[in-house]
């Protein structure tokens, strides 16, 4: 049987919310990835860890990973720096030693003070970033330094919940400088471009849990994408997704890679009629109980209608079974 992954020569996999949550594997993720012949590339917006550290973490959780198949936004940020400043230039690093290593690796000179005359600033997540280093960066950016952000993620997941991410620290510098940075990570193109180049892929599938990073990044590059509902984005997010954030496929989890592509493709589905009455989407079905409904299949069908009529108020149905499923999407 031909399965979804067979249509692609590489899988560009997001990590957090897609393969793991903190120190826990997303249930069944490593097993779902273990079959198939595509190369697996691990593509992360997080610039705080070295590729070797990311590969070790993945291996501990049971994934088939090595350093050569990890692509980080720190690497892409360093690549962007080389395209904007001369060899050997001083670069002020707002971020971890792992980010400084990438700067060094591309032949630039990481510094931590404006007094070292940096011609660029690179900014990635670090739990120890404080006012003092942001002040150095402010001085450099205000004096005209090139500014590269590893990503603009507003939040960062921890075991205690979401805390401020690199994008929130970038926002502080934007306020202080009235400048905007070049961006390496998803949904900007550089990181996924680097992953495609590194994998040699001509037909990759981007797999992730966030519409506003993974899926929008895939749309920016014009490649197919699979959204899995194991992380941040919710059914409601799918229904309200802007056009540049529409995934090709939608599934509960990575198992979908090993089933028919048509099972997960977002397209009209003859099991449901979806119409717009001028205010609401009206979905009808012959199904008699909520248990008999494949809720993800219903969500795909609803998404087709919701994307066609984005001003819809909500979803209604004369079927209690459909209404019961839809009520679970409202938050
Ligand atoms: Mg994620």
Short mmCIF file of C-alpha atoms and ligand atoms in Angstrom, two decimals:
data_model
loop_
_atom_site.label_atom_id
_atom_site.label_comp_id
_atom_site.label_asym_id
_atom_site.label_seq_id
_atom_site.Cartn_x
_atom_site.Cartn_y
_atom_site.Cartn_z
CA UNK A 1 0.00 0.00 0.00
CA UNK A 2 1.20 3.49 -0.81
CA UNK A 3 1.21 5.63 2.30
CA UNK A 4 1.42 9.36 2.92
CA UNK A 5 5.18 9.47 3.48
CA UNK A 6 5.85 7.64 0.19
CA UNK A 7 5.01 10.83 -1.70
CA UNK A 8 8.03 12.62 -0.21
CA UNK A 9 11.81 12.21 -0.23
CA UNK A 10 12.42 13.70 3.21
CA UNK A 11 10.48 14.50 6.35
CA UNK A 12 11.41 17.86 7.91
CA UNK A 13 10.27 17.29 11.47
CA UNK A 14 9.53 19.85 14.12
CA UNK A 15 10.58 18.77 17.62
CA UNK A 16 8.67 20.31 20.52
CA UNK A 17 5.01 19.34 20.47
CA UNK A 18 5.60 17.05 17.49
CA UNK A 19 8.18 14.49 18.69
CA UNK A 20 8.37 15.32 22.39
CA UNK A 21 6.99 17.48 25.15
CA UNK A 22 9.91 18.40 27.37
CA UNK A 23 11.46 15.10 28.46
CA UNK A 24 8.56 12.94 27.30
CA UNK A 25 8.17 11.44 23.84
CA UNK A 26 4.86 12.21 22.15
CA UNK A 27 3.24 8.82 22.45
CA UNK A 28 4.01 6.55 19.49
CA UNK A 29 6.12 9.16 17.66
CA UNK A 30 9.39 7.23 17.37
CA UNK A 31 7.58 4.06 16.32
CA UNK A 32 5.58 5.93 13.69
CA UNK A 33 8.80 7.31 12.19
CA UNK A 34 10.73 4.04 12.29
CA UNK A 35 9.26 2.58 9.09
CA UNK A 36 9.83 4.09 5.67
CA UNK A 37 12.90 5.00 3.67
CA UNK A 38 12.74 8.79 3.66
CA UNK A 39 15.51 10.65 5.37
CA UNK A 40 14.41 12.22 8.64
CA UNK A 41 15.61 15.74 9.39
CA UNK A 42 15.03 17.40 12.73
CA UNK A 43 14.38 21.11 12.32
CA UNK A 44 14.15 23.29 15.41
CA UNK A 45 13.53 26.99 15.99
CA UNK A 46 15.27 26.65 19.35
CA UNK A 47 18.74 28.20 19.13
CA UNK A 48 19.83 27.38 22.68
CA UNK A 49 21.21 23.87 22.16
CA UNK A 50 23.98 22.44 19.97
CA UNK A 51 23.00 19.96 17.22
CA UNK A 52 24.86 17.22 19.12
CA UNK A 53 22.79 17.93 22.24
CA UNK A 54 19.56 17.86 20.24
CA UNK A 55 20.58 14.55 18.61
CA UNK A 56 21.46 13.04 22.01
CA UNK A 57 18.09 14.05 23.45
CA UNK A 58 16.27 12.55 20.45
CA UNK A 59 18.30 9.33 20.66
CA UNK A 60 17.53 8.98 24.37
CA UNK A 61 13.83 9.24 23.57
CA UNK A 62 14.13 6.47 20.98
CA UNK A 63 14.41 8.43 17.72
CA UNK A 64 16.84 7.57 14.94
CA UNK A 65 18.87 10.80 14.98
CA UNK A 66 22.40 12.05 14.56
CA UNK A 67 24.01 15.48 14.49
CA UNK A 68 24.16 15.61 10.69
CA UNK A 69 20.36 15.49 10.48
CA UNK A 70 19.67 18.23 13.02
CA UNK A 71 19.13 21.73 11.67
CA UNK A 72 18.81 24.57 14.21
CA UNK A 73 17.86 28.20 13.91
CA UNK A 74 21.25 29.03 15.44
CA UNK A 75 22.93 27.54 12.35
CA UNK A 76 20.61 29.41 10.00
CA UNK A 77 21.13 32.65 11.93
CA UNK A 78 24.89 32.21 11.53
CA UNK A 79 24.44 31.63 7.80
CA UNK A 80 22.38 34.84 7.55
CA UNK A 81 25.18 36.71 9.35
CA UNK A 82 27.76 35.58 6.78
CA UNK A 83 25.56 36.97 4.00
CA UNK A 84 25.47 40.39 5.69
CA UNK A 85 28.89 40.99 7.26
CA UNK A 86 32.49 40.32 6.24
CA UNK A 87 34.61 37.34 7.34
CA UNK A 88 36.05 37.67 10.85
CA UNK A 89 33.57 40.39 11.89
CA UNK A 90 32.70 40.84 15.54
CA UNK A 91 29.13 39.72 16.34
CA UNK A 92 27.42 40.53 19.63
CA UNK A 93 25.75 37.34 20.86
CA UNK A 94 22.54 37.60 22.88
CA UNK A 95 22.07 33.91 23.60
CA UNK A 96 23.79 30.73 24.72
CA UNK A 97 27.34 29.47 24.14
CA UNK A 98 25.79 27.09 21.58
CA UNK A 99 24.77 30.12 19.51
CA UNK A 100 28.23 31.66 19.99
CA UNK A 101 29.73 28.37 18.70
CA UNK A 102 27.72 28.63 15.49
CA UNK A 103 28.95 32.21 15.01
CA UNK A 104 32.53 30.98 15.47
CA UNK A 105 31.89 28.02 13.17
CA UNK A 106 31.10 30.29 10.19
CA UNK A 107 34.27 32.34 10.67
CA UNK A 108 32.86 35.23 12.68
CA UNK A 109 33.97 36.44 16.12
CA UNK A 110 31.44 36.27 18.98
CA UNK A 111 31.65 39.11 21.51
CA UNK A 112 29.50 40.09 24.49
CA UNK A 113 30.10 43.85 24.71
CA UNK A 114 29.44 46.94 22.58
CA UNK A 115 32.97 48.00 23.50
CA UNK A 116 34.22 45.21 21.17
CA UNK A 117 32.77 47.10 18.18
CA UNK A 118 30.32 44.47 16.90
CA UNK A 119 28.99 45.02 13.35
CA UNK A 120 26.12 42.60 13.95
CA UNK A 121 23.88 41.33 16.74
CA UNK A 122 22.53 37.77 16.81
CA UNK A 123 19.74 36.94 19.24
CA UNK A 124 18.50 33.52 20.34
CA UNK A 125 16.79 32.06 23.38
CA UNK A 126 18.83 31.79 26.55
CA UNK A 127 17.42 31.47 30.07
CA UNK A 128 20.18 33.77 31.36
CA UNK A 129 19.61 36.76 29.03
CA UNK A 130 19.41 39.85 31.26
CA UNK A 131 19.06 43.63 31.01
CA UNK A 132 22.82 44.11 30.78
CA UNK A 133 23.29 42.13 27.54
CA UNK A 134 20.12 43.63 26.06
CA UNK A 135 21.59 47.05 26.79
CA UNK A 136 24.77 46.11 24.86
CA UNK A 137 22.59 44.94 21.97
CA UNK A 138 20.54 48.14 22.06
CA UNK A 139 23.70 50.22 21.70
CA UNK A 140 24.95 48.09 18.80
CA UNK A 141 21.64 48.07 16.92
CA UNK A 142 21.13 51.80 17.42
CA UNK A 143 24.59 52.38 15.99
CA UNK A 144 23.62 50.50 12.82
CA UNK A 145 24.67 46.89 13.45
CA UNK A 146 23.03 44.14 11.35
CA UNK A 147 20.48 42.36 13.58
CA UNK A 148 19.56 38.69 13.14
CA UNK A 149 16.98 36.90 15.32
CA UNK A 150 17.02 33.10 15.52
CA UNK A 151 13.22 33.12 15.73
CA UNK A 152 10.25 35.25 16.77
CA UNK A 153 8.49 32.67 18.96
CA UNK A 154 6.60 34.74 21.53
CA UNK A 155 6.45 31.85 24.00
CA UNK A 156 8.63 28.95 25.02
CA UNK A 157 7.25 25.69 26.45
CA UNK A 158 8.46 24.48 29.85
CA UNK A 159 7.21 21.84 32.27
CA UNK A 160 5.51 24.66 34.23
CA UNK A 161 3.75 26.08 31.17
CA UNK A 162 4.46 28.68 28.50
CA UNK A 163 7.01 31.37 29.39
CA UNK A 164 8.37 34.22 27.30
CA UNK A 165 10.33 33.13 24.26
CA UNK A 166 12.95 34.73 22.03
CA UNK A 167 10.32 36.76 20.18
CA UNK A 168 9.37 38.51 23.41
CA UNK A 169 13.01 39.47 24.01
CA UNK A 170 13.25 40.63 20.37
CA UNK A 171 10.17 42.79 21.02
CA UNK A 172 12.01 44.52 23.85
CA UNK A 173 14.86 45.45 21.48
CA UNK A 174 12.41 46.52 18.77
CA UNK A 175 10.83 48.90 21.25
CA UNK A 176 14.22 50.25 22.27
CA UNK A 177 15.64 50.63 18.74
CA UNK A 178 12.67 51.08 16.35
CA UNK A 179 14.41 48.49 14.14
CA UNK A 180 13.28 45.05 12.96
CA UNK A 181 15.61 42.04 12.71
CA UNK A 182 16.28 39.59 9.90
CA UNK A 183 14.77 36.26 11.02
CA UNK A 184 16.18 32.75 10.54
CA UNK A 185 13.56 30.44 12.08
CA UNK A 186 10.12 29.28 10.99
CA UNK A 187 7.90 30.76 9.58
CA UNK A 188 10.72 32.72 7.88
CA UNK A 189 12.31 30.79 5.04
CA UNK A 190 16.03 30.44 5.96
CA UNK A 191 15.76 27.52 8.42
CA UNK A 192 13.58 25.33 6.20
CA UNK A 193 15.70 26.30 3.17
CA UNK A 194 18.79 25.12 5.05
CA UNK A 195 17.02 21.88 6.00
CA UNK A 196 16.13 21.27 2.33
CA UNK A 197 19.69 22.00 1.23
CA UNK A 198 21.20 19.80 3.95
CA UNK A 199 18.86 16.91 3.12
CA UNK A 200 19.20 17.28 -0.64
CA UNK A 201 15.43 16.98 -0.77
CA UNK A 202 13.42 18.19 -3.74
CA UNK A 203 10.04 17.09 -2.39
CA UNK A 204 9.98 17.35 1.40
CA UNK A 205 7.05 17.11 3.78
CA UNK A 206 7.14 19.59 6.66
CA UNK A 207 5.66 18.05 9.82
CA UNK A 208 4.80 20.12 12.87
CA UNK A 209 2.34 21.13 15.58
CA UNK A 210 2.12 24.89 14.97
CA UNK A 211 0.23 26.63 12.19
CA UNK A 212 2.05 29.94 12.74
CA UNK A 213 5.57 28.50 12.45
CA UNK A 214 5.79 25.03 10.87
CA UNK A 215 2.84 25.24 8.51
CA UNK A 216 3.30 28.89 7.54
CA UNK A 217 6.98 28.13 6.90
CA UNK A 218 6.01 25.29 4.55
CA UNK A 219 3.54 27.56 2.75
CA UNK A 220 6.26 30.23 2.38
CA UNK A 221 8.47 27.67 0.64
CA UNK A 222 5.57 26.20 -1.35
CA UNK A 223 5.99 22.67 0.01
CA UNK A 224 3.43 20.29 1.50
CA UNK A 225 2.83 20.05 5.24
CA UNK A 226 1.23 17.84 7.87
CA UNK A 227 -0.21 19.40 11.03
CA UNK A 228 -0.41 17.03 14.01
CA UNK A 229 -2.67 17.90 16.95
CA UNK A 230 -0.18 16.79 19.59
CA UNK A 231 1.14 20.23 20.52
CA UNK A 232 0.18 23.88 20.39
CA UNK A 233 -2.36 24.31 17.57
CA UNK A 234 -5.95 23.30 18.32
CA UNK A 235 -8.98 22.38 16.18
CA UNK A 236 -10.24 25.94 16.64
CA UNK A 237 -6.90 27.28 15.36
CA UNK A 238 -7.27 25.07 12.27
CA UNK A 239 -10.75 26.42 11.53
CA UNK A 240 -9.60 30.04 11.96
CA UNK A 241 -6.26 29.63 10.17
CA UNK A 242 -5.29 32.37 7.72
CA UNK A 243 -4.67 31.33 4.12
CA UNK A 244 -0.88 31.31 4.46
CA UNK A 245 -1.23 28.80 7.33
CA UNK A 246 -3.30 26.08 5.67
CA UNK A 247 -1.70 22.63 5.97
CA UNK A 248 -1.99 20.02 3.23
CA UNK A 249 -2.76 17.27 5.73
CA UNK A 250 -4.21 17.14 9.23
CA UNK A 251 -3.96 14.24 11.67
CA UNK A 252 -4.18 13.41 15.35
CA UNK A 253 -0.60 12.11 15.34
CA UNK A 254 2.35 10.85 13.30
CA UNK A 255 0.69 7.46 12.63
CA UNK A 256 -0.91 9.21 9.68
CA UNK A 257 2.44 9.07 7.84
CA UNK A 258 1.98 5.30 7.53
CA UNK A 259 -1.61 5.39 6.24
CA UNK A 260 -3.07 6.49 2.92
CA UNK A 261 -2.45 10.15 2.10
CA UNK A 262 -6.12 10.52 1.26
CA UNK A 263 -7.01 9.67 4.87
CA UNK A 264 -5.33 12.86 6.05
CA UNK A 265 -5.62 15.26 3.13
CA UNK A 266 -7.77 18.31 3.87
CA UNK A 267 -10.44 18.20 1.19
CA UNK A 268 -14.18 17.85 0.80
CA UNK A 269 -15.53 14.60 2.27
CA UNK A 270 -18.71 12.95 1.00
CA UNK A 271 -19.59 11.81 4.54
CA UNK A 272 -20.57 15.36 5.43
CA UNK A 273 -22.33 18.19 3.70
CA UNK A 274 -20.81 21.54 4.68
CA UNK A 275 -22.68 24.70 3.67
CA UNK A 276 -22.67 28.37 4.61
CA UNK A 277 -26.05 29.91 5.51
CA UNK A 278 -24.76 33.48 5.51
CA UNK A 279 -23.82 33.36 9.19
CA UNK A 280 -22.84 29.82 10.27
CA UNK A 281 -21.36 26.76 8.67
CA UNK A 282 -24.04 24.06 8.56
CA UNK A 283 -22.71 20.52 8.72
CA UNK A 284 -24.97 17.53 8.30
CA UNK A 285 -24.19 13.84 8.54
CA UNK A 286 -25.93 10.52 8.54
CA UNK A 287 -23.96 9.41 11.59
CA UNK A 288 -26.13 8.67 14.62
CA UNK A 289 -23.76 8.92 17.57
CA UNK A 290 -20.76 11.06 18.47
CA UNK A 291 -18.75 7.88 19.04
CA UNK A 292 -19.32 6.79 15.43
CA UNK A 293 -17.81 10.04 14.14
CA UNK A 294 -14.15 10.30 13.20
CA UNK A 295 -13.68 13.73 14.78
CA UNK A 296 -10.48 14.52 12.86
CA UNK A 297 -12.14 13.62 9.55
CA UNK A 298 -15.03 15.90 10.50
CA UNK A 299 -12.54 18.65 11.36
CA UNK A 300 -10.91 18.31 7.92
CA UNK A 301 -14.27 18.63 6.20
CA UNK A 302 -15.20 21.59 8.40
CA UNK A 303 -11.86 23.25 7.67
CA UNK A 304 -12.59 23.19 3.93
CA UNK A 305 -15.81 25.12 4.59
CA UNK A 306 -14.25 27.40 7.20
CA UNK A 307 -11.42 28.40 4.86
CA UNK A 308 -13.87 29.08 2.05
CA UNK A 309 -16.09 31.23 4.31
CA UNK A 310 -13.64 32.67 6.87
CA UNK A 311 -16.21 35.11 8.27
CA UNK A 312 -18.42 32.26 9.55
CA UNK A 313 -19.75 32.77 13.07
CA UNK A 314 -19.74 29.14 14.24
CA UNK A 315 -20.69 25.61 13.19
CA UNK A 316 -24.26 24.30 13.58
CA UNK A 317 -25.90 20.98 12.80
CA UNK A 318 -29.25 19.27 13.25
CA UNK A 319 -27.28 16.16 14.23
CA UNK A 320 -26.65 15.93 18.00
CA UNK A 321 -23.66 13.72 17.19
CA UNK A 322 -22.02 16.36 15.01
CA UNK A 323 -22.90 19.10 17.51
CA UNK A 324 -21.30 17.10 20.32
CA UNK A 325 -18.03 16.80 18.42
CA UNK A 326 -18.05 20.44 17.30
CA UNK A 327 -18.68 21.68 20.88
CA UNK A 328 -15.32 20.17 21.80
CA UNK A 329 -13.58 22.53 19.34
CA UNK A 330 -14.80 25.77 20.86
CA UNK A 331 -11.80 26.45 23.09
MG1 LIG B 1 6.57 22.55 17.79
#
